[in-house]
Short mmCIF file of N, CA and C in Angstrom, two decimals:
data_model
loop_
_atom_site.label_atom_id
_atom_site.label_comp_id
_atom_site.label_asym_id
_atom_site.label_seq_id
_atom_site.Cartn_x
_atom_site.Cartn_y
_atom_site.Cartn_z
N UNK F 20 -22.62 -7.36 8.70
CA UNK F 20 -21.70 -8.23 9.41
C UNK F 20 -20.59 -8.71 8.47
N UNK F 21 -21.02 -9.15 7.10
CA UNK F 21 -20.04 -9.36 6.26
C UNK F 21 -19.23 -8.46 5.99
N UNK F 22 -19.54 -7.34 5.91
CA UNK F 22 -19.04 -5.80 5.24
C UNK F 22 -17.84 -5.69 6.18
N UNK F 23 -17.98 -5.79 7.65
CA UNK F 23 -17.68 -5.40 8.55
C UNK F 23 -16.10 -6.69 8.78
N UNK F 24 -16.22 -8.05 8.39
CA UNK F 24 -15.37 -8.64 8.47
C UNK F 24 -14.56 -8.87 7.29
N UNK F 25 -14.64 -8.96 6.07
CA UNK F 25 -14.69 -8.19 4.76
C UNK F 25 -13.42 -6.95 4.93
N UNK F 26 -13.61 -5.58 5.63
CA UNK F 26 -12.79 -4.64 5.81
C UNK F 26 -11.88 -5.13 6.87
N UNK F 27 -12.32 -5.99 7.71
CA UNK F 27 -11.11 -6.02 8.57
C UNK F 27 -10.22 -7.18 8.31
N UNK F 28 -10.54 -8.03 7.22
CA UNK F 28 -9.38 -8.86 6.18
C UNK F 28 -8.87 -7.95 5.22
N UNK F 29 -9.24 -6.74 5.44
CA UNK F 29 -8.33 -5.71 4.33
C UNK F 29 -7.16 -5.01 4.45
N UNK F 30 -7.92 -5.00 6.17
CA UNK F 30 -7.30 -3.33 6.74
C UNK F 30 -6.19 -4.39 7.18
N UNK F 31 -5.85 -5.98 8.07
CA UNK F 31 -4.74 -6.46 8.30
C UNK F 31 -3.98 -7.17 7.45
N UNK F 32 -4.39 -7.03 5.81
CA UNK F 32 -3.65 -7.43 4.79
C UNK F 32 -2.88 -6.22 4.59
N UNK F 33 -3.56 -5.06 4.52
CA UNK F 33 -2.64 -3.87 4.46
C UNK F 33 -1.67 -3.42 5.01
N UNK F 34 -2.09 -4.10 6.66
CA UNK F 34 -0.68 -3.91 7.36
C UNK F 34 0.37 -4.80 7.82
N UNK F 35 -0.29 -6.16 7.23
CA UNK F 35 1.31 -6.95 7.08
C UNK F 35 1.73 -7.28 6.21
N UNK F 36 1.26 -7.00 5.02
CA UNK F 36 1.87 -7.58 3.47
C UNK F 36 2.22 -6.41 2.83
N UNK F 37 1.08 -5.29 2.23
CA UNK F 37 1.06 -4.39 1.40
C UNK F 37 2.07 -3.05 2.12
N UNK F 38 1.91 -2.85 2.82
CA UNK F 38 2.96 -1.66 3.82
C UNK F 38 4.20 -2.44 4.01
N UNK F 39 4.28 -3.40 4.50
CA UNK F 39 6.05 -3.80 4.30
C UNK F 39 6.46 -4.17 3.60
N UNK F 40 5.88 -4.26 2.08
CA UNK F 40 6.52 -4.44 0.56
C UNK F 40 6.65 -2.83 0.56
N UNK F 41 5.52 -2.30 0.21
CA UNK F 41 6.29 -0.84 0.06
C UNK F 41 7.03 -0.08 0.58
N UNK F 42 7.05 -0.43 2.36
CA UNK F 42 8.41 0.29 2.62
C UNK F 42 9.58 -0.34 2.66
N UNK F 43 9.82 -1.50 2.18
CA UNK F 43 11.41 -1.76 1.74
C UNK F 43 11.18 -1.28 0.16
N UNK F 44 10.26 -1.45 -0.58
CA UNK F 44 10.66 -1.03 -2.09
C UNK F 44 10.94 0.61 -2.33
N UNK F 45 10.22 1.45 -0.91
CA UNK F 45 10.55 2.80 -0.94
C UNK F 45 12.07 3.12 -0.45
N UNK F 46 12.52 2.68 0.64
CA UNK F 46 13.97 2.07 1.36
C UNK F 46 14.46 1.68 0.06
N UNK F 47 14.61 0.86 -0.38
CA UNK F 47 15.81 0.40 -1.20
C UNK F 47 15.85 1.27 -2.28
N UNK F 48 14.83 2.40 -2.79
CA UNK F 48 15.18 3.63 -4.05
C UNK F 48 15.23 4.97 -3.40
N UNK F 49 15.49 4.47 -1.91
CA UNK F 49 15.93 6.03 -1.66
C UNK F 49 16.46 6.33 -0.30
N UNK F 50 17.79 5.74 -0.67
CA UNK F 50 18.78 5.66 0.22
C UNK F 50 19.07 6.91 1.37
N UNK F 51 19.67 6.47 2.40
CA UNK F 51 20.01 7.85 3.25
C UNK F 51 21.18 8.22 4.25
N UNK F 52 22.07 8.91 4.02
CA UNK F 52 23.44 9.03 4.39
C UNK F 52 22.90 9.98 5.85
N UNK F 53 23.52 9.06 6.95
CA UNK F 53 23.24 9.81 8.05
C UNK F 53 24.47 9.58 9.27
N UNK F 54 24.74 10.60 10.17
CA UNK F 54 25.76 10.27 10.76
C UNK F 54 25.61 9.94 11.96
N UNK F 55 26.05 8.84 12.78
CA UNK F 55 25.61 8.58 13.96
C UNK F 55 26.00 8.35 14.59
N UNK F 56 25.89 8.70 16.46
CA UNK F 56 26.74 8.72 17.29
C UNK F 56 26.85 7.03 18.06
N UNK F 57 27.78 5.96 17.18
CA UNK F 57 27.36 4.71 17.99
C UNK F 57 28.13 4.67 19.09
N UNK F 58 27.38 4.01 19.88
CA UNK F 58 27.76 3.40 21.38
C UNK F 58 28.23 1.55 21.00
N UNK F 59 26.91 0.80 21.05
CA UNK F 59 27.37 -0.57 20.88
C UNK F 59 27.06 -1.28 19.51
N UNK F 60 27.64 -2.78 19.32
CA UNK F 60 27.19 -3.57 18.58
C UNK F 60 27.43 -4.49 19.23
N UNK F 61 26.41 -5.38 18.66
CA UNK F 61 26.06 -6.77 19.08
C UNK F 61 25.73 -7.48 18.27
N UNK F 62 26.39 -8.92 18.37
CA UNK F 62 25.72 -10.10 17.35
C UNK F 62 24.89 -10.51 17.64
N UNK F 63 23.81 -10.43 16.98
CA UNK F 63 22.38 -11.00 17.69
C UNK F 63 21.56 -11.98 16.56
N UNK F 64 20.70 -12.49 16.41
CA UNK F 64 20.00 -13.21 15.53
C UNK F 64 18.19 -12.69 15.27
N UNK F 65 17.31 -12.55 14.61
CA UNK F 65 16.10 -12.32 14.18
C UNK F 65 15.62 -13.71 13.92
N UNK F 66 14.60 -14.06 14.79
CA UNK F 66 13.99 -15.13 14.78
C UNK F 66 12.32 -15.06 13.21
N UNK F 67 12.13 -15.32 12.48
CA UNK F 67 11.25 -15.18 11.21
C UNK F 67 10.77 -16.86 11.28
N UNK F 68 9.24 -16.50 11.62
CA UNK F 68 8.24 -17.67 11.62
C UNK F 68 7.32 -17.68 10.59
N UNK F 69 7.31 -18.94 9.49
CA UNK F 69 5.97 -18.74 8.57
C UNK F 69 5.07 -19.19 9.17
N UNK F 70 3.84 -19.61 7.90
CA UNK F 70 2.88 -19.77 8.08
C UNK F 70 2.75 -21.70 8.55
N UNK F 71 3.66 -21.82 8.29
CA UNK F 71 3.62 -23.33 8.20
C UNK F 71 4.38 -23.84 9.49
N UNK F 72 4.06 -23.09 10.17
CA UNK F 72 4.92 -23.51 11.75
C UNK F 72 6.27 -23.63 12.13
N UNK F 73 7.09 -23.28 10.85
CA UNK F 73 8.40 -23.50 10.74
C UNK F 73 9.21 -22.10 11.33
N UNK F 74 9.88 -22.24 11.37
CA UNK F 74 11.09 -20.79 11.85
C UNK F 74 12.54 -21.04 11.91
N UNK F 75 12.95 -19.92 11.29
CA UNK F 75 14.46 -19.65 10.95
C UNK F 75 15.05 -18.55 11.50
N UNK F 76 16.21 -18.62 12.20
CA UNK F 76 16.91 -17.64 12.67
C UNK F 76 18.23 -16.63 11.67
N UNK F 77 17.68 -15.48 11.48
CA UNK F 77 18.97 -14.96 10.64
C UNK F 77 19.49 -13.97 11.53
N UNK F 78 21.09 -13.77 10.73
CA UNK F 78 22.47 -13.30 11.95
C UNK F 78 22.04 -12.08 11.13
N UNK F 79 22.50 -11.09 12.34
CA UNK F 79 22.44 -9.85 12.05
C UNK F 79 22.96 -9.43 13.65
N UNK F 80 23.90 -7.63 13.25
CA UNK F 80 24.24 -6.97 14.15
C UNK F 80 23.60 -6.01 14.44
N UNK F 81 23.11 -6.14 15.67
CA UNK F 81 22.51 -5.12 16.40
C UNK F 81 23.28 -3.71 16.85
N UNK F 82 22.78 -2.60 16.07
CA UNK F 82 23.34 -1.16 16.34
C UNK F 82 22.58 -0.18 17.45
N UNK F 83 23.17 -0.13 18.34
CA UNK F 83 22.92 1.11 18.99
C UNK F 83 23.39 2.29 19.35
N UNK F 84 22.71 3.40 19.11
CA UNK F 84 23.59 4.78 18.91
C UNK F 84 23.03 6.01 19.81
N UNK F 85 23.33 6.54 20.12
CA UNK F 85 22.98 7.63 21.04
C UNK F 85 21.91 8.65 20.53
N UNK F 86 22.49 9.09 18.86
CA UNK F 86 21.17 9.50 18.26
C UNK F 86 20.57 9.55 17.26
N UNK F 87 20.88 8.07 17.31
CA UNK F 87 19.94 7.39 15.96
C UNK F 87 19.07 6.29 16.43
N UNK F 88 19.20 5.80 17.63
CA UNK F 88 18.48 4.73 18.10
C UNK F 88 18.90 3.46 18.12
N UNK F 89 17.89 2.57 18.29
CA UNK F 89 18.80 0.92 17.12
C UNK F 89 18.40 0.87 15.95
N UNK F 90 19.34 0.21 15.42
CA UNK F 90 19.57 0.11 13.74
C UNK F 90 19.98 -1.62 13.86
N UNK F 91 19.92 -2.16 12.80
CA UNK F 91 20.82 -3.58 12.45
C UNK F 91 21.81 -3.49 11.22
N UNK F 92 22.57 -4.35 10.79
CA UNK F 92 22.74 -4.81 9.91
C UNK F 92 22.60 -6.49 9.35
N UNK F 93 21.90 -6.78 8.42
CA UNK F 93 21.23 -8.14 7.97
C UNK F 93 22.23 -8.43 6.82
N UNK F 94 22.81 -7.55 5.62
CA UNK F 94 23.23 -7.72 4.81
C UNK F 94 24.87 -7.99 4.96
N UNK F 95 24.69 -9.13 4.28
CA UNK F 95 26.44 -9.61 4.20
C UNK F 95 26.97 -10.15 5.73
N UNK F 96 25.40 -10.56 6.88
CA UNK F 96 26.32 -11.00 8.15
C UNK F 96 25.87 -12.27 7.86
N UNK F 97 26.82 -13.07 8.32
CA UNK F 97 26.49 -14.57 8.19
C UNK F 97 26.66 -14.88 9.78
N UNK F 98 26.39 -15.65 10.61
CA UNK F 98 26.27 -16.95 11.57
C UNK F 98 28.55 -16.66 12.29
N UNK F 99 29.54 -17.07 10.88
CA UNK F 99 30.42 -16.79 11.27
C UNK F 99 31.31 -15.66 11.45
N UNK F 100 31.06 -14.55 10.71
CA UNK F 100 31.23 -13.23 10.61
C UNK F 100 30.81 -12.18 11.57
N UNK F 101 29.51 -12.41 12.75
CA UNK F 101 28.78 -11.64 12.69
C UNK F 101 29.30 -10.78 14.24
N UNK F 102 30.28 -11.75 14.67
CA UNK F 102 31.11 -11.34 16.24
C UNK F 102 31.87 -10.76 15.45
N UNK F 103 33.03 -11.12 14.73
CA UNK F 103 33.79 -10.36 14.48
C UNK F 103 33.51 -8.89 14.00
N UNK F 104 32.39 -8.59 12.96
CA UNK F 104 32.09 -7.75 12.84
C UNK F 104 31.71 -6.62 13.53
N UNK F 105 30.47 -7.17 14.70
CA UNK F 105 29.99 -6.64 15.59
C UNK F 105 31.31 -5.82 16.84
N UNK F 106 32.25 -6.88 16.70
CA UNK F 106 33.60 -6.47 17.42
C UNK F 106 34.36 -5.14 16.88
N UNK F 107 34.30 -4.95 15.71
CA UNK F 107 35.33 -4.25 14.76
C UNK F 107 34.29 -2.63 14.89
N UNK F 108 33.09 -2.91 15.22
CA UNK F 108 32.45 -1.37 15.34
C UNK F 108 32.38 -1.04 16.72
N UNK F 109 33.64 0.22 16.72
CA UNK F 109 34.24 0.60 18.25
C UNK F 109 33.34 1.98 18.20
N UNK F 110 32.82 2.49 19.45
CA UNK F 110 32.07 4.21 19.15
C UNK F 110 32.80 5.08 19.00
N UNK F 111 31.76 6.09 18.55
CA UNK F 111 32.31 7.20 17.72
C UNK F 111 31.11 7.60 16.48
N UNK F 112 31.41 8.19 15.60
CA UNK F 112 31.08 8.55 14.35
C UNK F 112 31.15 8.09 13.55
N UNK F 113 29.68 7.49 13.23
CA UNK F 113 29.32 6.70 12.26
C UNK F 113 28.49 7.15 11.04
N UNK F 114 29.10 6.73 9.76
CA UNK F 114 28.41 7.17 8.48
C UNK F 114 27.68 5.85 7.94
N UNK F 115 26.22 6.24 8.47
CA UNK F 115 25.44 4.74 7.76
C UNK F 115 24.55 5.61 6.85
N UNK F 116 24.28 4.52 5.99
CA UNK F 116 23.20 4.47 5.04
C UNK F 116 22.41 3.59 5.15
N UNK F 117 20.92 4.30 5.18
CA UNK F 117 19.95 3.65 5.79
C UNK F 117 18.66 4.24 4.63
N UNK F 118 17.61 3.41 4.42
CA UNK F 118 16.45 3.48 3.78
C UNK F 118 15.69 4.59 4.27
N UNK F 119 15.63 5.90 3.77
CA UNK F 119 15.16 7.06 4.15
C UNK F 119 13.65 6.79 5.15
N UNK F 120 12.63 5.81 4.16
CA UNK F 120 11.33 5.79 5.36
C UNK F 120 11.50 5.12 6.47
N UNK F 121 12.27 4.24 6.78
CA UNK F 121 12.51 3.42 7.86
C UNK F 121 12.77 4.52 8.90
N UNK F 122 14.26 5.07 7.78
CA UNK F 122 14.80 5.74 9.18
C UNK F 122 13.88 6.38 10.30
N UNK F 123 13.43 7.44 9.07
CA UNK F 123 12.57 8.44 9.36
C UNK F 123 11.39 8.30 10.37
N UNK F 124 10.71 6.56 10.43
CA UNK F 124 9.60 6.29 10.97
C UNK F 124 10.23 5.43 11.85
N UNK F 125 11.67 5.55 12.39
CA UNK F 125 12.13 4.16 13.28
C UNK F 125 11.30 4.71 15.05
N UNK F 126 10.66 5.50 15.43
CA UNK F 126 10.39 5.65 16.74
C UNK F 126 8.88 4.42 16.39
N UNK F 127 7.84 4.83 15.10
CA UNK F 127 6.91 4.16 15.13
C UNK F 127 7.51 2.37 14.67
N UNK F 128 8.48 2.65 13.78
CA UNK F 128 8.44 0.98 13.99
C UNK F 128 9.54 0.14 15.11
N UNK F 129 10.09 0.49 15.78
CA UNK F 129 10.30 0.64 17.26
C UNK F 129 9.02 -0.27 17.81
N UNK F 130 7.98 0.55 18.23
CA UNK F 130 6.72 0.30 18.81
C UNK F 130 6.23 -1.20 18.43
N UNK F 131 7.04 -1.48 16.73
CA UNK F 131 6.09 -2.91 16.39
C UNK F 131 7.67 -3.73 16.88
N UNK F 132 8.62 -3.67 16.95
CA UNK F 132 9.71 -4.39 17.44
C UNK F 132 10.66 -4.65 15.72
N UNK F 133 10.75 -3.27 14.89
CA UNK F 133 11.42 -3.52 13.88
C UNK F 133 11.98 -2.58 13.74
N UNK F 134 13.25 -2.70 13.37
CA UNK F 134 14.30 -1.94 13.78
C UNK F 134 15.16 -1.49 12.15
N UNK F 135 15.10 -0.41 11.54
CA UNK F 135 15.87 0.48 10.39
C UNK F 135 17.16 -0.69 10.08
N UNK F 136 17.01 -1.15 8.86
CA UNK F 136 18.26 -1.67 8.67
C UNK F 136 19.31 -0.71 7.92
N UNK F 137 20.55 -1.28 8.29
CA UNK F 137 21.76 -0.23 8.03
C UNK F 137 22.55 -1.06 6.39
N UNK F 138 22.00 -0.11 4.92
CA UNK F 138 22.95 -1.21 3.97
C UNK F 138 24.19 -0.60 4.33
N UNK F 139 24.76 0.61 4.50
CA UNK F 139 26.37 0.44 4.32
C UNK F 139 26.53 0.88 5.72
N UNK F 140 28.20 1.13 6.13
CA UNK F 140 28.43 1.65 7.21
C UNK F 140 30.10 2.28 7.01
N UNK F 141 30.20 3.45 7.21
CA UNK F 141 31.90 3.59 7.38
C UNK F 141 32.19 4.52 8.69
N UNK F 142 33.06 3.91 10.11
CA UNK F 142 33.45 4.76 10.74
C UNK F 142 34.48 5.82 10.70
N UNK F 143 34.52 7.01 11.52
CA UNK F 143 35.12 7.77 11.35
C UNK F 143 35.88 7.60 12.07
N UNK F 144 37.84 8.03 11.56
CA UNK F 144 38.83 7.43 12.85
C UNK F 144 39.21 8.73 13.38
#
């Protein structure tokens, strides 16, 4: 009975602490240039709750693309930036760079409600 509860404080440490340290530390050393057909953006916010009952909302633009899926961007959007930004990405052909395992696994992390973040972006005119 111990054994048995024992592994299953292992197996859900593994999958919310130890797997999402390593796949941003795998993401951030191995970047990935991909081209994508966007449709929209949106300013949206990510709601992040600790342990201590507290919660904070961070700005980020929501990407959606025809065949890349959704994507965000978190980095460099602030609260006042994040319309305008979201405004300024019209569709077309898009060159993002994105964290190779994310990308790669965005249908399975999809499923948990986490979405490939985008570090760079340049459209094509």
């Amino acid at each position: 009975m111990t054994l048995g509860w024992l592994l299953s404080l292992a197996v859900i440490f593994l999958m919310f602490v130890i797997c999402p340290l390593a796949l941003r530390a795998y993401d951030h050393s191995h970047p990935k240039t991909v081209t994508c057909e966007g449709s929209t953006a949106e300013a949206t916010s990510v709601r992040v709750s600790s342990t201590n009952l507290s919660s904070t909302s961070i700005p980020q633009v929501e990407v959606t693309t025809k065949s890349c899926g959704v994507l965000n961007i978190q980095r460099g959007i602030t609260d006042e930036n994040r319309g305008r930004i979201a405004a300024s990405l019209k569709p077309g052909d898009w060159e993002l760079v994105v964290g190779a395992r994310s990308f790669n696994f965005r249908e399975v992390l999809g499923l948990l409600r986490v979405q490939p973040e985008i570090v760079s972006y340049r459209m094509d005119q």
